[in-house]
Structure formats: C-alpha cells, structure tokens
PDB file of C-alpha atoms in Angstrom:
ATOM      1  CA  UNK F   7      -4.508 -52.104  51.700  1.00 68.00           C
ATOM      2  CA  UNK F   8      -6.929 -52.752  49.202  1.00 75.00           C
ATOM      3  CA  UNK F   9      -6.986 -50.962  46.078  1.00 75.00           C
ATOM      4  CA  UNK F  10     -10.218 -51.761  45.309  1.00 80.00           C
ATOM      5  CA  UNK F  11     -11.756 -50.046  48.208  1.00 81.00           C
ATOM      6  CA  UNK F  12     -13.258 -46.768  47.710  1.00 84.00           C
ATOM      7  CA  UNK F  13     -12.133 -44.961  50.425  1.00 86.00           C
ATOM      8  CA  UNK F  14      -8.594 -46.106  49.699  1.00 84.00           C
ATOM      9  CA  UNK F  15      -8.651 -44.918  45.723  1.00 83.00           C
ATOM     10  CA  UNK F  16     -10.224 -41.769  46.696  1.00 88.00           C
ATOM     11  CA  UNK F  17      -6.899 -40.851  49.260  1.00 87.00           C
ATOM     12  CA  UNK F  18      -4.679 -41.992  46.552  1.00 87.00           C
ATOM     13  CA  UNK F  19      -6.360 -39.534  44.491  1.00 88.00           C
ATOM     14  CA  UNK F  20      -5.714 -36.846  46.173  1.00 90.00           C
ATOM     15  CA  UNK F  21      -2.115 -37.964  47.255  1.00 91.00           C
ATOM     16  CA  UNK F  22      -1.525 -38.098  43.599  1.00 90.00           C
ATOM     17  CA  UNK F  23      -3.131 -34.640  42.563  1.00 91.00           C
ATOM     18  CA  UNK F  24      -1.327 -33.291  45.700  1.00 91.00           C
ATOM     19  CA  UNK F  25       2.381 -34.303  43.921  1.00 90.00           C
ATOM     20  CA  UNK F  26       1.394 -33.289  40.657  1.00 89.00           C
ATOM     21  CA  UNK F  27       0.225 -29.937  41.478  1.00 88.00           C
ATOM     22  CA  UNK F  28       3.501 -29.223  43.286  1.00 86.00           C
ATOM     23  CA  UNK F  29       5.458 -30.916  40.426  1.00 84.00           C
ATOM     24  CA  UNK F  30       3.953 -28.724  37.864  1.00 83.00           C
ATOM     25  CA  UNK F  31       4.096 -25.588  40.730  1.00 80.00           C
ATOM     26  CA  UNK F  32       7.908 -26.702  41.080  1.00 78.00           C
ATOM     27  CA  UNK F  33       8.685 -26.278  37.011  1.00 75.00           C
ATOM     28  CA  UNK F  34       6.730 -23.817  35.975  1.00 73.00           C
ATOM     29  CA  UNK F  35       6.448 -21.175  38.501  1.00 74.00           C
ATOM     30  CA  UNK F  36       9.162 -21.591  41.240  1.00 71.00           C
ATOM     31  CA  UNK F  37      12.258 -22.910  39.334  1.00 70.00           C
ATOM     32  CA  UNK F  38      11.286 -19.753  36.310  1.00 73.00           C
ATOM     33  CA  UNK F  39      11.459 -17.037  39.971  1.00 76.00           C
ATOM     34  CA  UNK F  40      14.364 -19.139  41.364  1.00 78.00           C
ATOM     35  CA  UNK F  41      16.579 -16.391  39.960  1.00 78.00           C
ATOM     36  CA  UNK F  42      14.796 -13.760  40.793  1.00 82.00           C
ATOM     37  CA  UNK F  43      14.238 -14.871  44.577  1.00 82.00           C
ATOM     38  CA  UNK F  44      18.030 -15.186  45.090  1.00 85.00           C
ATOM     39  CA  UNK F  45      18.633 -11.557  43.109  1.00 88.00           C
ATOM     40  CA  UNK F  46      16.000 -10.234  45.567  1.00 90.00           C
ATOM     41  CA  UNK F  47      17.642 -12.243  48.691  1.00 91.00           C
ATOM     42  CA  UNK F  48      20.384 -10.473  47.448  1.00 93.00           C
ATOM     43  CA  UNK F  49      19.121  -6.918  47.494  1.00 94.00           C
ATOM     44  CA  UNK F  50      17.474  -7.612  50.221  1.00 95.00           C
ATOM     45  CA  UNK F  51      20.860  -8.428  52.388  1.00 95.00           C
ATOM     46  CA  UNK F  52      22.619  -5.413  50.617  1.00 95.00           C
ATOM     47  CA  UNK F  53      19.593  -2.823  51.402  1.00 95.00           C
ATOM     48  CA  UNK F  54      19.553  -3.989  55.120  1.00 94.00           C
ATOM     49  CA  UNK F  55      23.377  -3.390  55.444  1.00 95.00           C
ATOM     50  CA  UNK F  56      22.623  -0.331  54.099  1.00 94.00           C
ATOM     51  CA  UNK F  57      20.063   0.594  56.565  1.00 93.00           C
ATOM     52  CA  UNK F  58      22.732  -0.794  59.171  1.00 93.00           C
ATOM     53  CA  UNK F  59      25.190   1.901  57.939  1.00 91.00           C
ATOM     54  CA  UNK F  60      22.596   4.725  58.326  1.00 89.00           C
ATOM     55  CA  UNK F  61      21.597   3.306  61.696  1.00 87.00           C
ATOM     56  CA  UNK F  62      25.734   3.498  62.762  1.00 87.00           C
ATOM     57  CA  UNK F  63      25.702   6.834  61.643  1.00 83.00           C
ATOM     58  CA  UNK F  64      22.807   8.179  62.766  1.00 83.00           C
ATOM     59  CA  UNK F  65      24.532   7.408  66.120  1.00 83.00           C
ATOM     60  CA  UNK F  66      27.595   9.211  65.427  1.00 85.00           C
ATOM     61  CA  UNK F  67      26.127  12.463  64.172  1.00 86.00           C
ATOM     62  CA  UNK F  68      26.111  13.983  67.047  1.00 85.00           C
ATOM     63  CA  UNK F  69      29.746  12.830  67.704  1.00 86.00           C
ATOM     64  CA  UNK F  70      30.369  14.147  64.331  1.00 86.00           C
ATOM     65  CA  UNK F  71      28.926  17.568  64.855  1.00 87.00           C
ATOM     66  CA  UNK F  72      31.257  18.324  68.045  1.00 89.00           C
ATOM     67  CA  UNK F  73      34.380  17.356  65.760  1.00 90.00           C
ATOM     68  CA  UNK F  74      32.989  19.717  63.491  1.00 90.00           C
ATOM     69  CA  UNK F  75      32.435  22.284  65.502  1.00 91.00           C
ATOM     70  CA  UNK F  76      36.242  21.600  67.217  1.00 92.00           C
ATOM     71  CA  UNK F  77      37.687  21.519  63.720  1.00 90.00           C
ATOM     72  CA  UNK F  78      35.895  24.751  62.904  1.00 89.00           C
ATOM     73  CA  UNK F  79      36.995  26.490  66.332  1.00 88.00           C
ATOM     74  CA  UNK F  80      40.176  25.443  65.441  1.00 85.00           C
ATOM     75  CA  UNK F  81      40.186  27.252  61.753  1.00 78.00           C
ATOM     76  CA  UNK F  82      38.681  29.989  63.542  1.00 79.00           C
ATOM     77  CA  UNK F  83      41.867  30.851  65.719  1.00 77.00           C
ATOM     78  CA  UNK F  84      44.195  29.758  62.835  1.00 73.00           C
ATOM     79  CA  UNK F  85      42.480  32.591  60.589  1.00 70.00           C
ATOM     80  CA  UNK F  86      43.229  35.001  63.376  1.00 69.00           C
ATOM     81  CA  UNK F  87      46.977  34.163  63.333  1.00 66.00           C
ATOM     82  CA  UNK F  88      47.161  34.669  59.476  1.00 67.00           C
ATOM     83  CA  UNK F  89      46.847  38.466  58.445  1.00 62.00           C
ATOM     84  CA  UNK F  90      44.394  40.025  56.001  1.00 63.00           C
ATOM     85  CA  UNK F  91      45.752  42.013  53.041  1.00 63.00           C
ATOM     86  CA  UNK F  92      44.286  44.821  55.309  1.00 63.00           C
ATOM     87  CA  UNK F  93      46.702  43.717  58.345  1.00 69.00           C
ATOM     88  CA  UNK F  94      49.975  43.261  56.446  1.00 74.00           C
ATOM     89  CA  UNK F  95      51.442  47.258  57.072  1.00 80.00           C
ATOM     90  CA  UNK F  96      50.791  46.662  61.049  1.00 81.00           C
ATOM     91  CA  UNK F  97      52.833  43.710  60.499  1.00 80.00           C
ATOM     92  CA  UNK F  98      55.254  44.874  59.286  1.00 83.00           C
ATOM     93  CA  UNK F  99      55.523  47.663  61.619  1.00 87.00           C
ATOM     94  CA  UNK F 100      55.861  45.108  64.349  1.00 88.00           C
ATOM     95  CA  UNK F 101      58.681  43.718  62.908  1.00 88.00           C
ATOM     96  CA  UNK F 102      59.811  47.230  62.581  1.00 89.00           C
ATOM     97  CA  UNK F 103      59.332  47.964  66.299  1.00 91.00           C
ATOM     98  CA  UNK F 104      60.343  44.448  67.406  1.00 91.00           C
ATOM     99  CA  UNK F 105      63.645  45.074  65.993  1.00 91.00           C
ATOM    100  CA  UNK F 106      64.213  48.397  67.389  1.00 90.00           C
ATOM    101  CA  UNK F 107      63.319  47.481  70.957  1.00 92.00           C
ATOM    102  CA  UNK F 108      65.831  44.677  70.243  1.00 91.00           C
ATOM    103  CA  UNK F 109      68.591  47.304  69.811  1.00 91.00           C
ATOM    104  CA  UNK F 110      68.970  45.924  66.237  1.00 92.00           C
ATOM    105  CA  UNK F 111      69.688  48.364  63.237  1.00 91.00           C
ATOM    106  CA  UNK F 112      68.424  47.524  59.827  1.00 91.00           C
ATOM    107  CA  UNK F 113      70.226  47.478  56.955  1.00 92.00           C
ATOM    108  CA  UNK F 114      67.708  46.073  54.639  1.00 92.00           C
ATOM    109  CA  UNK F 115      63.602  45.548  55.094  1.00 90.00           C
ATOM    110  CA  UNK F 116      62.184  44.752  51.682  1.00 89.00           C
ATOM    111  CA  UNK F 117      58.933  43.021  51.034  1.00 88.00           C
ATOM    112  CA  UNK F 118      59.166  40.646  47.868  1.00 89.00           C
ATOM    113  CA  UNK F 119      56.255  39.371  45.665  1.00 90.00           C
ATOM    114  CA  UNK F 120      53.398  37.682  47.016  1.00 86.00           C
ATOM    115  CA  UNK F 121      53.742  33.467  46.560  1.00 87.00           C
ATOM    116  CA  UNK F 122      49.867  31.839  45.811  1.00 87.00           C
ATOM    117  CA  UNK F 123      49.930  28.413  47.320  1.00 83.00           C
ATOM    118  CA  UNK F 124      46.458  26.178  47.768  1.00 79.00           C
ATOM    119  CA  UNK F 125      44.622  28.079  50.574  1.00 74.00           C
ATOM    120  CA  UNK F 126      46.813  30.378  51.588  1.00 80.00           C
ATOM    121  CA  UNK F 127      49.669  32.877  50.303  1.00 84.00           C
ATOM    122  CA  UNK F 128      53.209  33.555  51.502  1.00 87.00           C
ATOM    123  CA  UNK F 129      54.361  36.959  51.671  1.00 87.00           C
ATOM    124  CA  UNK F 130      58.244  36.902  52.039  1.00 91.00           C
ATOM    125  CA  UNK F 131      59.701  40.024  53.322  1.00 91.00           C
ATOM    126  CA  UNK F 132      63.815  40.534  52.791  1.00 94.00           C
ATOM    127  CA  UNK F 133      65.496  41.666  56.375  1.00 93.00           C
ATOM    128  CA  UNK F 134      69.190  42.229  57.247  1.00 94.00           C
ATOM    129  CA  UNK F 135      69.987  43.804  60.250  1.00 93.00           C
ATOM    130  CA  UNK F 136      73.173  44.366  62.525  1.00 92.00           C
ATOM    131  CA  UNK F 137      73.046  44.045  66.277  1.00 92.00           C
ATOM    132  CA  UNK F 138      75.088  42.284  69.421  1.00 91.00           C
ATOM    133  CA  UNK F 139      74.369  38.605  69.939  1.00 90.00           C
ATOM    134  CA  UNK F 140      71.945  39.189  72.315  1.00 91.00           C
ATOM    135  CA  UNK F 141      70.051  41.733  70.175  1.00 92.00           C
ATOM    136  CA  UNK F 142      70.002  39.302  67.063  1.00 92.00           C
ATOM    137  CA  UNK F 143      68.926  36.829  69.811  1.00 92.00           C
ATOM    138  CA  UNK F 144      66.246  39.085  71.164  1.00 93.00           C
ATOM    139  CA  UNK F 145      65.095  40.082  67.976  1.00 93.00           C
ATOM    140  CA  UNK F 146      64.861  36.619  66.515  1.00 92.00           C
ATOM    141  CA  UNK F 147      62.658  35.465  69.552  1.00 92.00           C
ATOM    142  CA  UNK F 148      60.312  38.401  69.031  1.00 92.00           C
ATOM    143  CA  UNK F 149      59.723  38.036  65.583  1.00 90.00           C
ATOM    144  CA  UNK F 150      58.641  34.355  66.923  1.00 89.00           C
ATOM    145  CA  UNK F 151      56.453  35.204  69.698  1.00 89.00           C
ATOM    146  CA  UNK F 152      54.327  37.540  67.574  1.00 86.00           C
ATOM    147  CA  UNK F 153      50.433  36.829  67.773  1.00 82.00           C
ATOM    148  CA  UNK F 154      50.406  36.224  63.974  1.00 81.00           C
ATOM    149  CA  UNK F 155      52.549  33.323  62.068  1.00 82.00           C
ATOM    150  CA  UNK F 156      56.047  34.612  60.966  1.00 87.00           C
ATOM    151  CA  UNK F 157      58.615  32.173  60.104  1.00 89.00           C
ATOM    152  CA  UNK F 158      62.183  33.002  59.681  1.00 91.00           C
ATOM    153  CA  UNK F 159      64.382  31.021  56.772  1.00 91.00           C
ATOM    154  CA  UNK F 160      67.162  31.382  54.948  1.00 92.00           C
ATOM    155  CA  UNK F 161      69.390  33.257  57.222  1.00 93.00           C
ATOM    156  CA  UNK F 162      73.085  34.280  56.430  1.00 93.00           C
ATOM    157  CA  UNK F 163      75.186  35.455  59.490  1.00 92.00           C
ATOM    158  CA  UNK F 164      78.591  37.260  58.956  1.00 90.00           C
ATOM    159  CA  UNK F 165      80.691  38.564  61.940  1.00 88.00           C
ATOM    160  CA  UNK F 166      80.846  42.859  60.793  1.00 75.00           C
ATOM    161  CA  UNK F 167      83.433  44.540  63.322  1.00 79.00           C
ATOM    162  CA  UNK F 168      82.184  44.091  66.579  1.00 84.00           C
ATOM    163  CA  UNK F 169      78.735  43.342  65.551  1.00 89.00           C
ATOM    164  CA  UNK F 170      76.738  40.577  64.097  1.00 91.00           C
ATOM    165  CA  UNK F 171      75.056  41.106  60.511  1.00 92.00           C
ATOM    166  CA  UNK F 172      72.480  38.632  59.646  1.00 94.00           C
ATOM    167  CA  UNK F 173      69.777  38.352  56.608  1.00 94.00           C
ATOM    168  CA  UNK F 174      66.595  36.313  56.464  1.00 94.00           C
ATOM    169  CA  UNK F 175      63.515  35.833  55.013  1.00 93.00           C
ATOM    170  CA  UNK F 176      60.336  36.390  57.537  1.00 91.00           C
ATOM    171  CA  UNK F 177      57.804  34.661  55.675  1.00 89.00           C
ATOM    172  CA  UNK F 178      53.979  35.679  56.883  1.00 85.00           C
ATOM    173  CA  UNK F 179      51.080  33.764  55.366  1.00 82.00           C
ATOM    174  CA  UNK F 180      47.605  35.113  53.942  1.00 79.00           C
ATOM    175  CA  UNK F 181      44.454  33.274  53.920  1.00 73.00           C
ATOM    176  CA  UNK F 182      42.591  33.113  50.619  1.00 70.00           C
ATOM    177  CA  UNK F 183      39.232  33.196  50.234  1.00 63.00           C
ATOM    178  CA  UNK F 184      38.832  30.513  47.887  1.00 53.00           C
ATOM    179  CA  UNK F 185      38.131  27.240  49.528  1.00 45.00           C
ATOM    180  CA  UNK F 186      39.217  26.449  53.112  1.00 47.00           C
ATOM    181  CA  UNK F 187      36.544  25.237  55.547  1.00 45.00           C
ATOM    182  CA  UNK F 188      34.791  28.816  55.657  1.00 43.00           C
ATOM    183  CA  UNK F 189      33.305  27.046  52.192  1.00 41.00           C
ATOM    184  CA  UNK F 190      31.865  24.211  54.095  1.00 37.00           C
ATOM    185  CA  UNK F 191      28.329  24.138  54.544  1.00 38.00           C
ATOM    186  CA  UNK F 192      26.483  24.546  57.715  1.00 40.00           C
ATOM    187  CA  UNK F 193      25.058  21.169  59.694  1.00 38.00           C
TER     188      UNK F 193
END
C-alpha cells in the first residue's frame, strides 16, 4: 500500500472523516441522550406492561360482569330475608303466631332498642315463654325456619312445675340504606 498513491489517500480520507464524525456523533449527541434513551426504554417497558394489564382485563370483563351480576343476585335475595322498618309488626306477629301454634304461652314479648351496626341494624326483641319440651322445641324450630333472618341468643331455661320456661333474645336484622352494594354503580 502506497501512501503516496492518490486513490489510496483519498480512501484514507474518508476512513478517517468516517471515525471522526462518529467520534464527535458518539460525545456530543449520543452519550448527552444516553440517559434519556434508557429513561425512555424504561417507560417504554412499563407502558407496554401496562397495556398488557388492560389487554388481561379486557378479557376478563365479561367474566367479571357475571360475578357481578351473581354477587348482585345474591344481595338481592339477602335484602328479601332482612325486613324493612315497614315489615317489622308482621314479624313480629309471626313470632306471635309461631308460638301459639307451638302450644307455647308467653310470658314476656318486648322489643328493645334498635342496635346501628355498618350496613345493617339489629332489632333485639325480649321473649320468655312457657311450654312442654316439645312445644319449646317446636317453637324454637319455627322461629328458625321463618323466610326472614331471626336468630335466637341468650337463652335461660328453668324447669317451672311441669313446664319448661325459657327467655331469649330473637334478634332480626334491618338493612340500611347507606352503603351496601345497592350504592354500586351500574356496568
């Protein structure tokens, strides 16, 4: 290779304006971005596991719709087995009439005060009655297999001649208006 020739200087020309343009590209416009490449590599990852997320749940919504509409179906027939303020005297003649069919005599029916929990209320009502066994017995499963919720706590028993005498609680809950998944807005 002859340095002398022409041809030969004029490659070497170019070869060496070839390296220094990419040595001055390199320092001052590509190592001044470097940090701005790898924060948008960055973003770039992040907003495409983003759209990945979306894309997963776009997928599911319709799955996520029917457990909607099964978790509303469900509320739906829980609200029917807690009374309204409006329902509360029926109930309580059910218990009344439960009772009597039972063959039980009451001694004591009092409703007490009204108990505000979260989304719903308890409304305790005071019973004692007197009855055979099997008419406590009968009466007990009654006041369970009513269509609305009535649960039965505290309960004394006390043997009274040839009878049974027992006192409970028959707690009946009340839905509130605030909140619950009536609130919830529609899909």
């Amino acid at each position: 290779m002859d340095l002398r020739d022409p041809k030969v200087q004029k490659n070497l020309l170019v070869i060496i304006a070839a390296v220094l343009i990419l040595v001055l590209f390199y320092f001052f416009s590509y190592s001044r971005n470097r940090a701005k490449i790898v924060t948008m590599r960055d973003e770039l990852a992040s907003r495409n596991a983003q759209i990945e997320q979306a894309r997963v749940a776009a997928m599911r919504i319709d799955e996520m719709r029917a457990e909607l509409d099964q978790l509303l179906r469900q509320w739906e027939r829980v609200k029917q087995m807690l009374p309204s303020d409006r329902e509360i005297p029926d109930l309580i003649k059910s218990i009344t009439n439960v009772g009597n069919r039972a063959g039980t005599g009451f001694l004591l029916f009092r409703p007490l005060p009204v108990v505000p929990v979260e989304f719903y209320s308890e409304l305790p009502i005071e019973i004692r009655v007197r009855g055979g066994y099997h008419e406590i017995a009968s009466f007990l499963s009654a006041i369970a297999n009513l269509p609305r919720i009535v649960n039965v706590r505290n309960m004394t028993m006390s043997r009274a001649e040839e009878e049974i005498e027992i006192g409970f609680q028959a707690v009946t809950y009340l839905l509130t208006e605030q909140g619950g998944p009536g609130a919830l807005p529609e899909p």
